[in-house]
Coordinates of C-alpha atoms in Angstrom, one line a residue:
M1 CA -19.1 59.1 54.0
K2 CA -16.0 57.4 55.1
R3 CA -14.5 55.2 52.4
I4 CA -14.4 51.5 53.3
A5 CA -10.8 50.4 53.3
C6 CA -10.1 48.1 50.3
S7 CA -7.9 45.7 52.1
I8 CA -7.0 42.3 50.8
A9 CA -9.9 40.7 52.7
L10 CA -12.4 43.3 51.4
A11 CA -11.0 42.9 47.9
L12 CA -12.9 39.6 47.6
A13 CA -16.1 41.6 48.0
A14 CA -14.9 44.3 45.6
C15 CA -15.4 46.9 48.4
V16 CA -19.1 47.1 47.7
A17 CA -20.3 46.9 51.3
P18 CA -22.8 49.8 51.9
T19 CA -21.9 52.6 54.2
V20 CA -23.5 52.6 57.7
A21 CA -24.3 56.2 57.6
A22 CA -27.4 57.0 55.6
A23 CA -27.2 59.8 53.0
A24 CA -29.2 62.8 53.9
A25 CA -32.5 63.0 52.0
A26 CA -32.7 65.5 49.2
P27 CA -35.4 66.3 46.6
P28 CA -34.5 64.9 43.2
V29 CA -34.5 68.3 41.5
A30 CA -32.2 69.8 44.1
F31 CA -29.9 66.8 43.9
E32 CA -29.6 67.1 40.1
Q33 CA -28.9 70.8 40.4
A34 CA -26.2 70.3 42.9
A35 CA -24.6 67.7 40.8
A36 CA -24.6 69.9 37.7
A37 CA -23.1 72.8 39.6
A38 CA -20.3 70.6 40.9
S39 CA -19.1 70.0 37.4
N40 CA -19.8 73.2 35.5
P41 CA -16.5 75.1 34.7
A42 CA -18.5 78.3 33.9
A43 CA -19.4 78.4 37.6
Y44 CA -15.9 77.7 39.0
P45 CA -13.9 80.2 41.0
A46 CA -11.9 82.7 39.0
N47 CA -8.5 81.1 39.9
Y48 CA -9.6 77.8 38.2
A49 CA -8.1 79.6 35.1
E50 CA -4.7 79.1 36.7
L51 CA -5.2 75.3 36.5
T52 CA -6.3 75.4 32.8
A53 CA -3.4 77.7 31.9
L54 CA -1.0 75.3 33.7
F55 CA -2.6 72.4 31.9
A56 CA -2.0 74.0 28.5
D57 CA 1.6 74.7 29.4
W58 CA 2.0 71.2 30.8
R59 CA 0.8 69.5 27.6
Q60 CA 3.2 71.5 25.6
F61 CA 6.0 70.6 28.0
L62 CA 5.3 66.9 27.6
E63 CA 6.1 67.0 23.9
P64 CA 9.8 66.1 23.1
V65 CA 12.1 68.6 21.5
T66 CA 11.4 67.8 17.8
R67 CA 12.9 68.9 14.5
D68 CA 11.6 67.7 11.2
F69 CA 9.6 65.0 12.9
K70 CA 12.7 63.7 14.7
P71 CA 12.1 63.7 18.5
D72 CA 15.0 63.9 20.9
Y73 CA 14.8 61.1 23.5
S74 CA 18.5 61.0 24.3
P75 CA 19.7 60.7 27.9
A76 CA 20.6 64.4 27.9
A77 CA 17.2 65.5 26.6
M78 CA 15.3 63.4 29.1
A79 CA 17.5 64.5 32.0
A80 CA 16.8 68.1 31.1
K81 CA 13.1 67.5 31.0
Q82 CA 13.2 65.6 34.3
A83 CA 14.9 68.6 35.9
E84 CA 12.0 70.8 34.7
L85 CA 9.2 68.6 36.2
P86 CA 9.4 70.0 39.7
K87 CA 8.6 73.5 38.4
Y88 CA 5.3 72.3 37.0
V89 CA 4.5 70.4 40.2
A90 CA 5.3 73.5 42.2
R91 CA 2.9 75.6 40.0
L92 CA 0.2 73.0 40.7
H93 CA 0.8 73.1 44.4
A94 CA 0.7 76.9 44.4
I95 CA -2.9 77.0 43.2
D96 CA -5.3 77.8 46.1
T97 CA -8.1 75.3 45.8
S98 CA -10.0 76.6 48.9
G99 CA -13.7 76.5 48.3
W100 CA -13.4 74.8 44.9
P101 CA -16.4 72.6 43.9
K102 CA -15.8 68.9 43.3
G103 CA -15.7 69.2 39.5
A104 CA -12.7 71.7 39.7
L105 CA -11.0 69.5 42.3
I106 CA -11.4 66.5 40.1
D107 CA -9.7 68.4 37.3
Y108 CA -6.9 69.3 39.6
K109 CA -6.4 65.6 40.5
L110 CA -6.3 64.7 36.8
V111 CA -3.5 67.1 36.2
Q112 CA -1.7 65.8 39.3
A113 CA -2.1 62.2 38.1
E114 CA -0.5 63.1 34.8
M115 CA 2.5 64.7 36.6
N116 CA 2.8 61.6 38.7
G117 CA 2.7 59.6 35.5
L118 CA 5.7 61.5 34.1
D119 CA 7.5 61.2 37.4
F120 CA 6.9 57.4 37.3
D121 CA 8.3 57.3 33.7
F122 CA 11.5 59.1 34.8
R123 CA 12.0 57.0 37.9
V124 CA 10.8 53.6 36.9
L125 CA 9.4 52.9 33.5
M126 CA 11.8 54.8 31.3
P127 CA 10.3 53.5 28.1
W128 CA 12.7 55.5 25.9
A129 CA 15.6 53.6 27.4
R130 CA 14.0 50.2 28.3
D131 CA 11.3 49.4 25.7
P132 CA 12.0 48.9 22.0
S133 CA 8.3 49.0 21.2
F134 CA 8.2 52.6 22.4
Y135 CA 9.7 53.6 19.0
Q136 CA 6.9 52.0 16.9
A137 CA 5.7 55.1 15.0
V138 CA 3.4 54.0 12.1
F139 CA -0.2 53.1 12.9
S140 CA -3.1 52.3 10.5
D141 CA -5.9 51.8 13.0
W142 CA -7.6 54.1 15.5
S143 CA -7.2 52.8 19.0
D144 CA -10.6 52.1 20.6
V145 CA -9.5 54.0 23.7
P146 CA -9.0 57.8 24.0
A147 CA -5.2 57.7 23.9
R148 CA -3.3 54.8 22.3
E149 CA -2.5 52.0 24.7
G150 CA 1.0 51.9 26.2
P151 CA 3.8 54.5 26.0
N152 CA 4.8 55.7 22.5
A153 CA 7.4 58.1 21.2
Q154 CA 5.9 61.3 19.8
P155 CA 5.0 62.3 17.1
V156 CA 3.3 59.1 15.9
I157 CA 2.3 58.7 12.3
N158 CA -1.4 58.0 12.3
L159 CA -2.1 57.1 8.7
Y160 CA -5.9 57.4 9.4
D161 CA -5.4 61.2 10.1
F162 CA -4.9 61.7 6.4
K163 CA -7.7 61.8 3.7
Y164 CA -7.1 59.6 0.7
P165 CA -6.3 60.0 -2.1
L166 CA -3.8 62.4 -0.6
S167 CA -3.8 66.1 -1.4
A168 CA -0.5 67.7 -2.4
A169 CA -0.1 69.2 1.1
D170 CA -0.9 65.8 2.8
D171 CA 1.4 64.0 0.4
K172 CA 4.2 66.4 1.4
K173 CA 3.6 66.1 5.1
L174 CA 3.3 62.3 5.1
T175 CA 6.5 62.1 3.1
A176 CA 8.3 64.2 5.6
M177 CA 7.0 62.2 8.5
L178 CA 8.0 58.8 7.0
A179 CA 11.3 60.2 5.9
A180 CA 12.2 60.7 9.5
V181 CA 11.6 57.0 10.4
P182 CA 15.2 55.7 9.5
A183 CA 16.9 58.5 11.6
N184 CA 14.5 58.0 14.5
L185 CA 15.2 54.2 14.6
Q186 CA 19.0 54.8 14.4
A187 CA 18.6 57.2 17.4
A188 CA 16.5 54.6 19.2
K189 CA 19.4 52.2 19.1
L190 CA 21.6 54.7 21.0
N191 CA 18.8 55.5 23.5
L192 CA 18.2 51.8 24.1
K193 CA 21.9 50.7 24.4
D194 CA 21.7 50.1 28.2
G195 CA 18.1 48.6 28.1
N196 CA 18.0 45.2 29.8
A197 CA 14.3 44.4 30.4
K198 CA 14.4 40.8 29.1
G199 CA 10.7 40.4 28.1
L200 CA 10.4 43.8 26.4
W201 CA 13.3 42.7 24.1
E202 CA 12.3 39.1 23.6
F203 CA 8.9 40.3 22.3
G204 CA 10.1 43.7 21.1
D205 CA 10.5 42.9 17.4
R206 CA 6.8 42.2 17.0
A207 CA 5.7 45.8 16.8
F208 CA 8.1 46.4 14.0
K209 CA 7.0 43.4 12.0
E210 CA 3.6 44.9 12.3
Q211 CA 4.8 48.3 11.2
S212 CA 6.6 46.7 8.2
A213 CA 3.5 45.0 7.1
T214 CA 1.5 48.2 7.4
L215 CA 4.0 50.1 5.3
E216 CA 4.0 47.3 2.7
S217 CA 0.2 47.4 2.4
L218 CA 0.3 51.2 2.2
A219 CA 2.8 51.0 -0.7
A220 CA 0.8 48.5 -2.5
G221 CA -2.4 50.5 -2.1
K222 CA -4.0 47.6 -0.2
L223 CA -4.1 49.2 3.3
V224 CA -7.5 49.3 5.0
M225 CA -7.7 51.4 8.1
R226 CA -10.0 51.1 11.1
T227 CA -11.5 54.4 12.1
L228 CA -14.5 55.9 13.9
D229 CA -16.3 55.8 10.6
G230 CA -15.5 52.2 10.0
E231 CA -13.0 50.6 7.6
V232 CA -11.4 53.2 5.2
P233 CA -9.0 52.2 2.4
A234 CA -5.8 54.2 2.0
N235 CA -6.1 54.9 -1.7
M236 CA -2.6 55.7 -2.9
Q237 CA -3.7 56.9 -6.4
G238 CA -1.6 59.9 -7.4
A239 CA 1.0 59.4 -4.6
S240 CA 4.2 61.2 -5.4
S241 CA 7.4 59.4 -6.2
R242 CA 9.0 61.1 -3.1
L243 CA 6.3 59.5 -0.9
K244 CA 6.7 56.1 -2.4
A245 CA 10.5 56.3 -1.8
A246 CA 9.9 57.4 1.8
I247 CA 7.7 54.4 2.4
R248 CA 10.3 52.0 1.0
K249 CA 13.1 53.5 3.1
A250 CA 10.9 53.5 6.2
K251 CA 10.1 49.9 5.7
A252 CA 13.7 48.9 5.1
A253 CA 14.7 50.7 8.3
T254 CA 11.9 49.1 10.2
D255 CA 12.9 45.6 9.0
E256 CA 16.5 46.3 10.0
F257 CA 15.4 47.6 13.4
A258 CA 13.3 44.5 14.0
A259 CA 16.2 42.3 13.2
W260 CA 18.5 44.3 15.5
V261 CA 16.0 43.9 18.4
A262 CA 15.8 40.2 17.8
A263 CA 19.6 39.9 17.7
E264 CA 20.0 41.9 20.9
A265 CA 17.2 40.1 22.9
P266 CA 19.3 37.0 23.9
K267 CA 21.8 39.3 25.6
K268 CA 19.1 40.8 28.0
N269 CA 18.6 39.3 31.4
G270 CA 17.0 42.1 33.5
P271 CA 13.5 42.2 35.1
T272 CA 10.6 42.9 32.8
G273 CA 8.1 44.1 35.4
V274 CA 8.4 47.1 37.7
G275 CA 8.0 45.2 40.9
K276 CA 5.2 45.2 43.5
E277 CA 6.3 48.4 45.3
N278 CA 6.4 50.5 42.1
Y279 CA 3.3 48.8 40.8
N280 CA 1.4 49.9 43.9
W281 CA 2.6 53.4 43.7
F282 CA 1.5 53.7 40.1
A283 CA -2.0 52.2 40.9
K284 CA -2.5 54.7 43.7
N285 CA -1.0 57.9 42.3
V286 CA -1.5 57.6 38.5
Q287 CA -4.4 55.2 37.9
L288 CA -6.1 56.4 41.1
I289 CA -7.5 53.0 42.0
P290 CA -7.8 51.7 45.6
Y291 CA -6.4 48.2 44.9
D292 CA -2.8 47.3 45.3
W293 CA -1.0 44.3 43.7
D294 CA -2.1 41.8 46.3
A295 CA -5.7 42.9 46.2
Q296 CA -5.7 42.8 42.4
V297 CA -4.4 39.2 42.4
L298 CA -7.3 38.2 44.6
L299 CA -9.8 40.1 42.5
M300 CA -8.5 38.6 39.2
Q301 CA -8.6 35.1 40.7
R302 CA -12.1 35.6 42.1
E303 CA -13.4 36.8 38.7
L304 CA -11.6 34.0 36.9
D305 CA -13.3 31.4 39.2
R306 CA -16.7 33.2 39.0
N307 CA -16.6 33.4 35.2
L308 CA -15.6 29.8 34.7
S309 CA -18.1 28.4 37.1
S310 CA -20.8 30.6 35.6
L311 CA -19.9 29.4 32.1
R312 CA -20.3 25.7 33.1
L313 CA -23.6 26.5 34.8
E314 CA -24.8 28.3 31.7
E315 CA -23.8 25.4 29.5
L316 CA -25.8 23.1 31.8
R317 CA -28.8 25.5 31.6
N318 CA -28.6 25.5 27.8
R319 CA -28.1 21.7 27.5
D320 CA -31.3 21.2 25.6
V321 CA -31.0 24.4 23.5
P322 CA -29.8 23.8 19.9
P323 CA -26.3 25.2 19.4
I324 CA -25.7 28.4 17.5
R325 CA -25.3 27.6 13.8
E326 CA -22.3 29.3 12.4
I327 CA -22.8 31.4 9.2
T328 CA -20.1 30.5 6.7
D329 CA -21.2 32.8 3.8
P330 CA -19.3 36.1 4.2
A331 CA -22.0 38.3 2.8
A332 CA -24.7 36.6 5.0
Y333 CA -22.5 37.0 8.0
D334 CA -21.8 40.6 7.4
K335 CA -25.6 41.3 7.0
M336 CA -26.2 39.4 10.3
A337 CA -23.5 41.4 12.1
Q338 CA -25.1 44.7 10.9
E339 CA -28.5 43.5 12.1
K340 CA -27.1 42.5 15.5
A341 CA -25.4 45.9 15.9
A342 CA -28.6 47.7 15.1
Y343 CA -30.5 45.5 17.6
L344 CA -27.8 46.2 20.3
F345 CA -28.0 49.9 19.9
D346 CA -31.8 49.9 20.0
F347 CA -31.6 47.7 23.1
M348 CA -29.3 50.1 24.8
V349 CA -31.5 53.1 24.0
K350 CA -34.6 51.4 25.3
A351 CA -32.8 50.4 28.5
G352 CA -31.4 53.9 29.0
F353 CA -27.7 53.1 28.5
V354 CA -27.3 55.5 25.6
D355 CA -29.1 58.4 23.9
D356 CA -30.6 57.8 20.5
K357 CA -28.3 60.1 18.6
P358 CA -27.3 59.4 14.9
E359 CA -23.5 60.0 15.6
L360 CA -23.6 57.5 18.4
R361 CA -25.5 54.9 16.4
A362 CA -23.2 55.4 13.5
A363 CA -20.1 54.9 15.7
L364 CA -21.4 51.5 16.9
M365 CA -22.7 50.4 13.5
A366 CA -19.3 51.1 12.0
Q367 CA -17.7 48.5 14.3
A368 CA -20.3 45.7 13.6
G369 CA -17.6 43.4 12.4
V370 CA -17.1 41.2 9.3
Y371 CA -16.6 37.6 8.5
T372 CA -13.3 36.0 9.4
P373 CA -12.3 32.7 7.7
P374 CA -11.5 29.9 10.2
E375 CA -7.8 29.8 9.4
Q376 CA -7.4 33.5 10.3
R377 CA -9.3 33.5 13.6
N378 CA -8.0 34.4 17.0
F379 CA -9.8 34.5 20.4
F380 CA -12.1 37.3 19.5
T381 CA -13.1 36.0 16.1
F382 CA -13.7 32.5 17.4
M383 CA -16.3 34.2 19.5
T384 CA -17.8 36.5 16.9
A385 CA -18.0 33.6 14.4
L386 CA -20.8 32.3 16.7
D387 CA -22.3 35.7 17.8
P388 CA -20.9 39.2 17.3
L389 CA -23.0 40.7 20.2
P390 CA -20.5 40.2 23.0
L391 CA -17.7 42.0 21.2
Q392 CA -20.1 44.6 19.8
S393 CA -21.1 45.3 23.5
H394 CA -17.4 45.9 24.2
S395 CA -17.3 48.2 21.2
T396 CA -19.3 50.7 23.2
H397 CA -15.7 52.1 23.4
W398 CA -16.5 53.7 20.1
I399 CA -19.5 55.5 21.5
D400 CA -17.2 57.0 24.1
L401 CA -14.9 58.2 21.2
A402 CA -17.9 59.6 19.4
R403 CA -19.0 61.5 22.5
M404 CA -15.5 63.0 22.8
K405 CA -15.7 64.2 19.2
Y406 CA -19.3 65.4 19.0
E407 CA -20.1 66.2 22.6
P408 CA -16.8 67.5 24.1
N409 CA -16.7 67.8 27.8
A410 CA -17.3 71.3 29.3
S411 CA -14.0 70.9 31.1
P412 CA -10.9 71.7 29.0
I413 CA -9.0 69.2 31.0
R414 CA -11.5 66.3 30.5
R415 CA -12.1 67.3 26.9
V416 CA -8.8 65.8 25.8
P417 CA -7.7 62.2 26.5
S418 CA -5.8 61.7 29.7
L419 CA -2.2 60.6 29.2
F420 CA -0.2 57.8 30.8
N421 CA -3.2 55.5 30.3
I422 CA -5.0 57.1 33.2
H423 CA -8.2 56.3 31.3
D424 CA -7.7 52.5 31.4
T425 CA -10.1 51.4 34.2
R426 CA -12.9 53.7 33.0
S427 CA -12.4 52.9 29.3
E428 CA -11.5 49.2 29.3
G429 CA -13.4 48.5 32.5
F430 CA -16.7 49.9 31.4
A431 CA -16.5 48.4 27.9
T432 CA -15.9 45.0 29.6
A433 CA -18.7 45.7 32.1
M434 CA -21.1 46.4 29.3
E435 CA -20.8 42.8 28.1
E436 CA -22.2 41.4 31.3
V437 CA -24.4 44.3 32.3
L438 CA -26.3 44.1 29.0
M439 CA -26.5 40.4 29.3
Q440 CA -28.0 40.7 32.8
V441 CA -30.7 43.0 31.5
G442 CA -31.8 40.7 28.8
L443 CA -29.7 41.1 25.7
Y444 CA -29.4 37.4 25.1
D445 CA -32.9 36.3 26.2
N446 CA -33.5 35.0 22.6
V447 CA -29.9 33.7 22.2
P448 CA -29.2 31.6 25.3
H449 CA -25.8 30.3 24.1
G450 CA -24.7 33.9 23.6
R451 CA -24.5 34.2 27.4
E452 CA -21.8 31.5 27.4
L453 CA -19.7 33.7 25.1
V454 CA -19.9 36.5 27.6
W455 CA -18.6 34.3 30.4
I456 CA -15.8 33.1 28.1
A457 CA -14.7 36.6 27.3
A458 CA -14.7 37.6 30.9
A459 CA -12.7 34.5 31.9
N460 CA -10.1 35.4 29.2
R461 CA -9.7 38.9 30.6
A462 CA -9.4 37.7 34.1
A463 CA -6.8 35.1 33.1
R464 CA -4.7 37.5 31.1
G465 CA -5.0 40.2 33.8
L466 CA -3.9 37.7 36.5
A467 CA -0.9 36.6 34.4
S468 CA 0.1 40.2 33.8
L469 CA 0.3 40.8 37.5
Y470 CA 2.9 38.1 38.0
V471 CA 4.9 39.5 35.1
Q472 CA 4.9 42.9 36.8
S473 CA 6.1 41.3 40.1
N474 CA 8.8 39.5 38.1
E475 CA 7.6 36.1 39.2
W476 CA 6.7 35.0 35.6
D477 CA 8.1 35.7 32.2
L478 CA 6.0 36.6 29.2
D479 CA 6.0 33.0 27.9
R480 CA 4.6 31.7 31.1
A481 CA 2.0 34.5 31.2
G482 CA 0.9 33.6 27.7
K483 CA 0.7 29.9 28.5
F484 CA -1.5 30.7 31.6
Q485 CA -3.7 32.9 29.6
G486 CA -4.1 30.2 26.9
D487 CA -4.6 27.4 29.3
W488 CA -7.3 29.1 31.4
T489 CA -9.3 30.5 28.4
P490 CA -12.2 28.0 27.7
R491 CA -12.6 26.1 24.5
H492 CA -8.9 26.4 23.6
W493 CA -9.7 29.7 21.8
S494 CA -6.6 31.5 23.1
D495 CA -3.3 30.4 21.4
A496 CA -0.4 31.0 23.8
K497 CA 1.9 31.2 20.9
G498 CA -0.3 33.3 18.7
Q499 CA 0.1 37.0 17.7
L500 CA -2.8 38.2 19.8
V501 CA -1.7 36.7 23.1
G502 CA 1.9 38.0 22.5
F503 CA 0.6 41.5 21.7
E504 CA -1.6 41.5 24.8
Q505 CA 1.0 40.3 27.3
L506 CA 3.7 42.6 25.9
L507 CA 1.3 45.6 26.2
Y508 CA 0.5 44.7 29.8
A509 CA 4.2 44.4 30.6
R510 CA 5.0 47.7 28.9
Q511 CA 2.1 49.5 30.7
P512 CA 1.7 48.6 34.4
G513 CA -2.0 48.1 35.4
Y514 CA -3.4 47.8 31.9
G515 CA -3.9 44.0 32.0
P516 CA -6.1 44.0 35.2
S517 CA -7.9 47.3 34.2
Y518 CA -10.6 45.4 32.3
I519 CA -11.7 43.6 35.5
V520 CA -10.8 46.3 38.0
G521 CA -12.9 48.9 36.1
K522 CA -15.8 46.5 35.7
M523 CA -15.8 46.0 39.5
Q524 CA -15.6 49.7 40.1
L525 CA -18.8 50.2 37.9
D526 CA -20.5 47.5 40.0
H527 CA -19.5 49.4 43.1
L528 CA -20.7 52.7 41.6
I529 CA -24.1 51.2 40.8
A530 CA -24.4 49.8 44.3
R531 CA -23.3 53.1 45.9
V532 CA -25.7 55.3 43.9
Q533 CA -28.7 53.0 44.3
F534 CA -27.9 52.9 48.1
D535 CA -27.8 56.7 48.2
D536 CA -31.1 56.9 46.2
D537 CA -32.7 54.4 48.6
Q538 CA -31.7 56.4 51.6
A539 CA -32.8 59.7 50.1
G540 CA -36.2 58.3 49.0
R541 CA -35.4 58.7 45.3
P542 CA -36.1 56.1 42.7
F543 CA -33.0 54.5 41.2
V544 CA -33.0 55.0 37.4
M545 CA -30.2 53.2 35.5
G546 CA -30.5 55.6 32.6
D547 CA -30.1 58.6 34.8
L548 CA -27.0 57.1 36.4
M549 CA -25.4 56.3 33.0
K550 CA -26.1 59.8 31.7
R551 CA -24.2 61.2 34.6
V552 CA -21.4 58.7 34.1
W553 CA -21.0 59.6 30.5
N554 CA -21.1 63.3 31.3
A555 CA -18.3 63.0 33.8
G556 CA -15.9 62.0 31.0
V557 CA -13.4 59.2 30.5
I558 CA -11.7 59.7 33.8
P559 CA -10.7 57.3 36.7
V560 CA -13.8 55.7 38.2
A561 CA -13.0 56.8 41.7
L562 CA -13.3 60.4 40.5
I563 CA -16.6 59.7 38.8
E564 CA -17.9 58.2 42.0
A565 CA -16.8 61.3 43.9
E566 CA -18.6 63.6 41.4
L567 CA -21.8 61.5 41.6
T568 CA -22.0 60.9 45.4
D569 CA -21.0 62.6 48.6
E570 CA -17.6 61.0 48.5
P571 CA -15.1 63.8 49.3
V572 CA -12.3 64.9 46.9
T573 CA -9.1 65.4 48.8
V574 CA -6.3 67.3 47.2
T575 CA -2.8 66.5 48.6
K576 CA 0.1 68.8 48.0

């Protein structure tokens, strides 16, 4: 099938127009067998091993030169690494992909996208030289996506990787890692000395205030970490004096670095965004999405309009329905949230969106949510105070993570998280899509006002994505982006000056494409459903949503265009 060009005009329709050419009819069994063969590494040509060997070498190459947990991101080190990149690209191009099945070609394109990502970092993004937040190193919470959002210096200190109370070996390792923080932040100052991206500096101290608070809580034995298994306390009982000293010194260095960033920020006057041309290159060659900056602006605006109008129509529809009564007792709320999460998982199983497996159920139940007092609420907890279901639907993220842990993909390339945030439209987009998809198949039939919350969440994501595009084109600064996000989020739930909005807009400035990915990926799922049901119609097969979703999950957390190619007759073209 020839792909319909996603021009600006077609962007308004999200490129979902059906192909004119009908798919050839195929018996369901043969169709499923062909799809399985296309993504079975055991059946790939022998020289597929060249790709997996290259991938292993590539991932090792990506690691910075490191000694005693001190990475070298100096100009000389990065110039040396940049000089080596063409050798890996040449090795990739030298692989003969003639006769390769789609699954193998998709793996090739994933490796190519990562190489494009590093090329983009060297030419444009240069986070080690432009972005103070790149040097945030200490994290207490799992990210809900396969690889942490945005660029980060390696190695990071994921406190949740340790088991508490700490063993002697873990105590020693964590001590060594934290002991490197002061030196790493001193080196960061040298690496950043010519950085001039105004917005990244104006908001750049926030990450280190967060890191300081994390270290303070860790030292006090009060840190609670968010993990795949739910909330886990970092019990510091028996911690060595050396570790306690390392925590204190790391915190002091973090506070000093935050103050330095804040003092340097007023001197910065350079562009924050990468500009439209660079943004378009990244979208096409790294994210592997068919929409350029102009198309994404139209898509974000269309979704913002649709979500706001749908909200007001929903409110009108529910005008005679008693409002949701907020639960103010923490214990009662927590019990309700657990019951809602169980209901959600059962609903998804019955509708065919997920298999009823204990590890998947546990992953969702662990993110059910807890009561948040009114004075501590942000956009998300204003919403969950009324009904946790919309955010729990988005928390299907954690089912993805559980699959990656317990059901690793057969492909060694898809088995590990893609880097350079290549995962964003699939991971964030599908989690966002689940909110509306599950609503449309009946999740809120007994909670009509819950539908309003889904439209509010979608409007917020469209507003923040649209704002982030104007930051990347250097037409808006981060303050204006935050104000737009706050103004266009219904019910005044989004505080433009709050920590959450600042975190979001800073992330989307640091990582091109991430802000719109929630909406872009959702639209790509819409298109995928439309495309597969069309093919089924033309082939005389029944369309079964559960079968489609199984194939989507089995494809892995990869760009949606590659999933579509694997599931349909869409060709996979390798360019060298």
